[in-house]
mmCIF file of C-alpha atoms in Angstrom:
data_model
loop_
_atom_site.group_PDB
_atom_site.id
_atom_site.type_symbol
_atom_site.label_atom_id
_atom_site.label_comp_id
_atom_site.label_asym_id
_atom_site.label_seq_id
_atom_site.Cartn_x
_atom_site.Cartn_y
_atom_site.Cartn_z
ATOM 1 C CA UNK A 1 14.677 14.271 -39.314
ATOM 2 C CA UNK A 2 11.102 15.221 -37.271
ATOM 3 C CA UNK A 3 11.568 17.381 -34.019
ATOM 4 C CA UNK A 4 11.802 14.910 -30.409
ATOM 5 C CA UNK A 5 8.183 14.833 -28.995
ATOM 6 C CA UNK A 6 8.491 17.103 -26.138
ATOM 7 C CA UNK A 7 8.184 15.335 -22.519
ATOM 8 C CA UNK A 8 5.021 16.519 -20.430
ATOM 9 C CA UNK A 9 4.469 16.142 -16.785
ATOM 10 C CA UNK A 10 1.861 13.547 -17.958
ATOM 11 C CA UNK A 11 4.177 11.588 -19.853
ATOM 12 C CA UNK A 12 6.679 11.560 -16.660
ATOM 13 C CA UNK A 13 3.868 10.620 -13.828
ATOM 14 C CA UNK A 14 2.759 7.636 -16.538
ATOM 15 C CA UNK A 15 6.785 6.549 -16.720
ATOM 16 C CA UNK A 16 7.130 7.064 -12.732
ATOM 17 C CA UNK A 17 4.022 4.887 -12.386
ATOM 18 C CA UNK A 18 5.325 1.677 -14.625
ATOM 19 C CA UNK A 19 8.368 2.225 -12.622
ATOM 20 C CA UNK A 20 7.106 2.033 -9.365
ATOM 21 C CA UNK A 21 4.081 -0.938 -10.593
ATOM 22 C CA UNK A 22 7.229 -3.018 -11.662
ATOM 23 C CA UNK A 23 10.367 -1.926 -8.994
ATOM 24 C CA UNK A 24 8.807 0.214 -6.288
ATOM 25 C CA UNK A 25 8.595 4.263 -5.675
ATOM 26 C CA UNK A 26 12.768 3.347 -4.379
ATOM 27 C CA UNK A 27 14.276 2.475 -7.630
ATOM 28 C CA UNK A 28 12.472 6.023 -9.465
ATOM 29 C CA UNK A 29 15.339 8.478 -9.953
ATOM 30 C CA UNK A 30 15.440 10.677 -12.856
ATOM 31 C CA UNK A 31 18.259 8.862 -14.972
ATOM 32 C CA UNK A 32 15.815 5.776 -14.519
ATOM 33 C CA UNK A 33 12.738 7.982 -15.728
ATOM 34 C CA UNK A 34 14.624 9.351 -18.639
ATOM 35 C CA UNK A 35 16.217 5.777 -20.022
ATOM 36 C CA UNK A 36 12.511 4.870 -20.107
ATOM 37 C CA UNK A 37 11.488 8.194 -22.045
ATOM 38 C CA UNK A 38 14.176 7.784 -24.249
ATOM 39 C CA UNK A 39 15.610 11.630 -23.425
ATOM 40 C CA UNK A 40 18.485 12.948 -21.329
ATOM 41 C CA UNK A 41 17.362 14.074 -17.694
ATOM 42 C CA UNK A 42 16.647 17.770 -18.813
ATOM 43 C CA UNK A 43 13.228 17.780 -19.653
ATOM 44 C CA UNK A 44 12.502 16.138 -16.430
ATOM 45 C CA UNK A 45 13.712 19.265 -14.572
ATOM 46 C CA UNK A 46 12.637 21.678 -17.137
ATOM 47 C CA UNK A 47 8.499 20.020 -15.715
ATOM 48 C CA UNK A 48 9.779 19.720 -12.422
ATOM 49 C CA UNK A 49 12.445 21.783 -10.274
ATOM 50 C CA UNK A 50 13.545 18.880 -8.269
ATOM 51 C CA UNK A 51 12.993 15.373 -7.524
ATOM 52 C CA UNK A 52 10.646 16.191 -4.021
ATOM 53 C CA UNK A 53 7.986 18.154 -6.237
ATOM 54 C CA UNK A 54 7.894 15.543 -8.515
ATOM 55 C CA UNK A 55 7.731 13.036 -6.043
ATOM 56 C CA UNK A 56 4.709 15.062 -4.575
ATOM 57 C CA UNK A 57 3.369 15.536 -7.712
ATOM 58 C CA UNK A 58 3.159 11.875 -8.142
ATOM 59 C CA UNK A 59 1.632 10.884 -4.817
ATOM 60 C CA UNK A 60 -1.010 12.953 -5.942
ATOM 61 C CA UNK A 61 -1.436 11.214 -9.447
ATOM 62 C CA UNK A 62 -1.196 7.807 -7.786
ATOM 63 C CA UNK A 63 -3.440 8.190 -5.429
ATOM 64 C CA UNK A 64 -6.044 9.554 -8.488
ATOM 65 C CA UNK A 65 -5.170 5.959 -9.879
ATOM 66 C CA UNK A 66 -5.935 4.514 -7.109
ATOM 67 C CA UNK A 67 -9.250 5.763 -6.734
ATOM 68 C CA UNK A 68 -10.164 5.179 -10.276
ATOM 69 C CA UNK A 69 -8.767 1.750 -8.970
ATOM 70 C CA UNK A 70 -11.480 1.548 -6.444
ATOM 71 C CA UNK A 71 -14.529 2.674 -8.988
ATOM 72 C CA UNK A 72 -13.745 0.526 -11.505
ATOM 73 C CA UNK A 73 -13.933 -2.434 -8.622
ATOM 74 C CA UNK A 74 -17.370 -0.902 -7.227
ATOM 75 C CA UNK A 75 -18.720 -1.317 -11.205
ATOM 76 C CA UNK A 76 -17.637 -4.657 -11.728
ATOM 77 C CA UNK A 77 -17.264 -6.728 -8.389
ATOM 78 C CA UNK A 78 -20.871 -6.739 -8.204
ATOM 79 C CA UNK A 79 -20.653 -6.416 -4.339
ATOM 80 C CA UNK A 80 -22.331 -4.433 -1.832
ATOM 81 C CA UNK A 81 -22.181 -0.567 -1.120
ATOM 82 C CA UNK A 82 -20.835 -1.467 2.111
ATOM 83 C CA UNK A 83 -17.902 -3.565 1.196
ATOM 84 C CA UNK A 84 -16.199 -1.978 -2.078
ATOM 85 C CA UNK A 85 -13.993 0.280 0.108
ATOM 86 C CA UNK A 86 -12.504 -2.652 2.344
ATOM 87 C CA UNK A 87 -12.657 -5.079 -0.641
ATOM 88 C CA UNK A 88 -11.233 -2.900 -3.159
ATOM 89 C CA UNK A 89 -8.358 -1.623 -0.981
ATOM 90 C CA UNK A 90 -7.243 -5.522 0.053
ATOM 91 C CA UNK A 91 -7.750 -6.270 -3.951
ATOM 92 C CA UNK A 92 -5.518 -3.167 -5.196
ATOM 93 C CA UNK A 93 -2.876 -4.674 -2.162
ATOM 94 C CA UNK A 94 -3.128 -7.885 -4.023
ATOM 95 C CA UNK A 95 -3.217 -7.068 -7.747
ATOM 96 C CA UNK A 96 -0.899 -3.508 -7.218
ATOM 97 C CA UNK A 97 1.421 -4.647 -4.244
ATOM 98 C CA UNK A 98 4.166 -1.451 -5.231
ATOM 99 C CA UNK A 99 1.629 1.461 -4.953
ATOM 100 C CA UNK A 100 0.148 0.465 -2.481
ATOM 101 C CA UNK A 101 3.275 -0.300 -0.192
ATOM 102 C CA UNK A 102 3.780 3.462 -1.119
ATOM 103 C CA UNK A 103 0.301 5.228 -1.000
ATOM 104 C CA UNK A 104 -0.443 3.170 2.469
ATOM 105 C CA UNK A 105 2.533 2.266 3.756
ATOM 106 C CA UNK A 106 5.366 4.023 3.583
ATOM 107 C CA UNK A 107 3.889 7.205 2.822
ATOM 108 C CA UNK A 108 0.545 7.027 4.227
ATOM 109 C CA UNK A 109 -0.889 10.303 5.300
ATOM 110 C CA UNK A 110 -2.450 9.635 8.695
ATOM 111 C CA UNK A 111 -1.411 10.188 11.759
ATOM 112 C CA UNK A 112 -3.592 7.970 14.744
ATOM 113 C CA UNK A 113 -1.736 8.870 17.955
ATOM 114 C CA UNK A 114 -5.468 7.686 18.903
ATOM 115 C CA UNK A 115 -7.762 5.905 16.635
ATOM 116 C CA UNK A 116 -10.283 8.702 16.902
ATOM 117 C CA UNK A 117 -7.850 10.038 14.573
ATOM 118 C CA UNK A 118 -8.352 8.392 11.913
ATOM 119 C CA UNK A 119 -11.682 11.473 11.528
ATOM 120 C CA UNK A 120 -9.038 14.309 10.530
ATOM 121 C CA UNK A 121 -8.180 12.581 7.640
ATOM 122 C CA UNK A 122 -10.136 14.135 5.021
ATOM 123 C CA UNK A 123 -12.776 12.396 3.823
ATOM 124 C CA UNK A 124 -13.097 9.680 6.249
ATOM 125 C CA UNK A 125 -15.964 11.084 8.095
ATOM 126 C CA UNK A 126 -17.812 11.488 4.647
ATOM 127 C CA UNK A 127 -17.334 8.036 4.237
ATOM 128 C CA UNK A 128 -18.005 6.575 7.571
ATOM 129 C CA UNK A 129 -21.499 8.381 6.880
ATOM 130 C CA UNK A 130 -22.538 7.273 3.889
ATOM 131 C CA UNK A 131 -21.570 3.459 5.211
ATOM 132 C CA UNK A 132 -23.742 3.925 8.012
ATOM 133 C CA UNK A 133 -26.800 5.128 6.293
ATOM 134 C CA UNK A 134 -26.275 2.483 3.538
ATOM 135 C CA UNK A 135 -26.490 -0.132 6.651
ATOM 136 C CA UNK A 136 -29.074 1.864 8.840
ATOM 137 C CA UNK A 137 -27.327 2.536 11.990
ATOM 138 C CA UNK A 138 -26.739 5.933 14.304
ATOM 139 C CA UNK A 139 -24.041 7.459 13.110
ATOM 140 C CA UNK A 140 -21.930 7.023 16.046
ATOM 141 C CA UNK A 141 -22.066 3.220 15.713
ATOM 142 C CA UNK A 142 -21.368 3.673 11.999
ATOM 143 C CA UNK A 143 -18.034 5.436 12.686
ATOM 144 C CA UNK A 144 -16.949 2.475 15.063
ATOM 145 C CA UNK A 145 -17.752 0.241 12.878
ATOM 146 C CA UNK A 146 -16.198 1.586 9.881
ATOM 147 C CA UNK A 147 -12.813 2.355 11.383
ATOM 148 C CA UNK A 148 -12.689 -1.131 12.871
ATOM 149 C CA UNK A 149 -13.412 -2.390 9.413
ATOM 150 C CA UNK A 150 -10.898 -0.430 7.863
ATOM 151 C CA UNK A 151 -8.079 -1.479 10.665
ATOM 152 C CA UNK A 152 -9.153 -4.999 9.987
ATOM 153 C CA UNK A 153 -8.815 -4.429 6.454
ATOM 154 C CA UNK A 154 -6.039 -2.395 6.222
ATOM 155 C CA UNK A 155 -4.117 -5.103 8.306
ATOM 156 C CA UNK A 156 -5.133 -7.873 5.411
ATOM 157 C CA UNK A 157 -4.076 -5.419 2.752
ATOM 158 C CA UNK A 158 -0.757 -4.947 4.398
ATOM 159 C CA UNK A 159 -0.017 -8.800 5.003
ATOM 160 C CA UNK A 160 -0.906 -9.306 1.307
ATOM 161 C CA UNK A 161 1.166 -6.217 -0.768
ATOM 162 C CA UNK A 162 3.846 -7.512 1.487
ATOM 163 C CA UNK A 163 3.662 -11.087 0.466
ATOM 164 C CA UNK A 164 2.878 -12.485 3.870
ATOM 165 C CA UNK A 165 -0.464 -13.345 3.061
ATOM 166 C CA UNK A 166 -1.725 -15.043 0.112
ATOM 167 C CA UNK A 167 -5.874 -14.460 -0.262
ATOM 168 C CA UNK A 168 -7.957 -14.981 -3.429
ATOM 169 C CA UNK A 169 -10.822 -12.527 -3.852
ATOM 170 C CA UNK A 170 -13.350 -14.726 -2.774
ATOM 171 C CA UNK A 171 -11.577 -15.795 0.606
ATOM 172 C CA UNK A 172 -10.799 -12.353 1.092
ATOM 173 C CA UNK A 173 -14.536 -11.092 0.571
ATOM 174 C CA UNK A 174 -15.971 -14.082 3.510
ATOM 175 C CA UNK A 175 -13.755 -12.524 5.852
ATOM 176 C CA UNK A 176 -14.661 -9.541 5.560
ATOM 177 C CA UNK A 177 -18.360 -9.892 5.190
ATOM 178 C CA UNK A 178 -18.144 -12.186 8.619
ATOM 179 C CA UNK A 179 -16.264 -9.520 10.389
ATOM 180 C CA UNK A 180 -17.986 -6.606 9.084
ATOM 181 C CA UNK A 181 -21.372 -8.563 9.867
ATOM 182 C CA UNK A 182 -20.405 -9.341 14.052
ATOM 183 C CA UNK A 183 -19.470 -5.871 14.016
ATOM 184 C CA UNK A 184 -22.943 -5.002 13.033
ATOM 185 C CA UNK A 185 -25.049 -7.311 14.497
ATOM 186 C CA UNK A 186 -23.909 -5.430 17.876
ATOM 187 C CA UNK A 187 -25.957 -3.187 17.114
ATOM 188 C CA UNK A 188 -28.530 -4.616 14.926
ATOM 189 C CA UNK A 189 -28.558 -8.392 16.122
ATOM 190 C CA UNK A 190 -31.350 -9.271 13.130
ATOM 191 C CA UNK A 191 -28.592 -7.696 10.400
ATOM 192 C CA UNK A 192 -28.142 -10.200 7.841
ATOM 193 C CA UNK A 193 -27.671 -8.235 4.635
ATOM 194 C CA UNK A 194 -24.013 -9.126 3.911
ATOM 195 C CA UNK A 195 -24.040 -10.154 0.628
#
């Protein structure tokens, strides 16, 4: 009889994520994890020493996946610079509804008591800079802009992962090229390269 293929942290985070892609993050527990690897719940502590590390662990892998999610979208949508991040992040609500309730919603690690906030969270700033030099406005402007996108966004994203809201890709891309473009046009009135 051959020796059991041992069970890697890999192989767990890949059975956690078809889990939570089918049922949601809530119905993961490690008798759950191990019926699906075929194995008793040992090996799942001998990788990880409780259920909060791996649970850590794996908000760290699915965010990964999520922003392989969000290249893969920039190399095929055939979209702007500019509107991959909002687009891709309503389109992963749409097509991914289970990780992204749990990357963005219930555990969503941001903290706006004021929405100048939304500049701690690493990266954003990054981000909010590169948008505004792809568009060619102050910086300033660009981070206004780009957190208003990303509230108006975020808000479609949320309707639609929650089933509230039912958007193609193509409905879902006008709106946000008409809001991101009155945003803009504030400050550049002749901006009309939304496309």
């Amino acid at each position: 009889m051959p020796p059991k293929a041992k069970i890697s942290r890999e192989m767990i985070l890949d059975t956690v994520l078809g889990i939570t892609r089918e049922t949601g993050f809530e119905a993961v527990n490690a008798r759950r994890i191990a019926d699906k690897l075929q194995c008793s719940t040992r090996p799942i502590f001998t990788c990880y020493e409780n259920m909060d590390e791996l649970k850590c662990n794996f908000l760290a892998f699915a965010y990964e996946y999520y922003e392989q999610y969000v290249t893969n979208y920039g190399q095929s949508a055939g979209v702007s610079p500019y509107l991959i991040l909002p687009l891709s992040y309503i389109e992963f609500a749409r097509e991914e509804p289970q990780l992204f309730k749990l990357l963005f919603i219930s555990d969503m690690d941001l903290n706006m008591a004021e929405a100048k906030d939304f500049y701690l969270e690493s990266g954003n700033e990054k981000r909010a800079a590169v948008f505004s030099k792809t568009i060619g406005i102050d910086l300033e402007y660009g981070k206004t802009i780009f957190l208003d996108l990303f509230l108006y966004s975020h808000g479609i994203a949320v309707l639609t992962a929650t089933g509230k809201l039912a958007l193609d890709r193509e409905s879902a891309k006008r709106m946000v090229i008409n809001t991101l473009s009155a945003f803009v046009r504030q400050v550049k009135p002749d901006w009309d390269n939304c496309v």
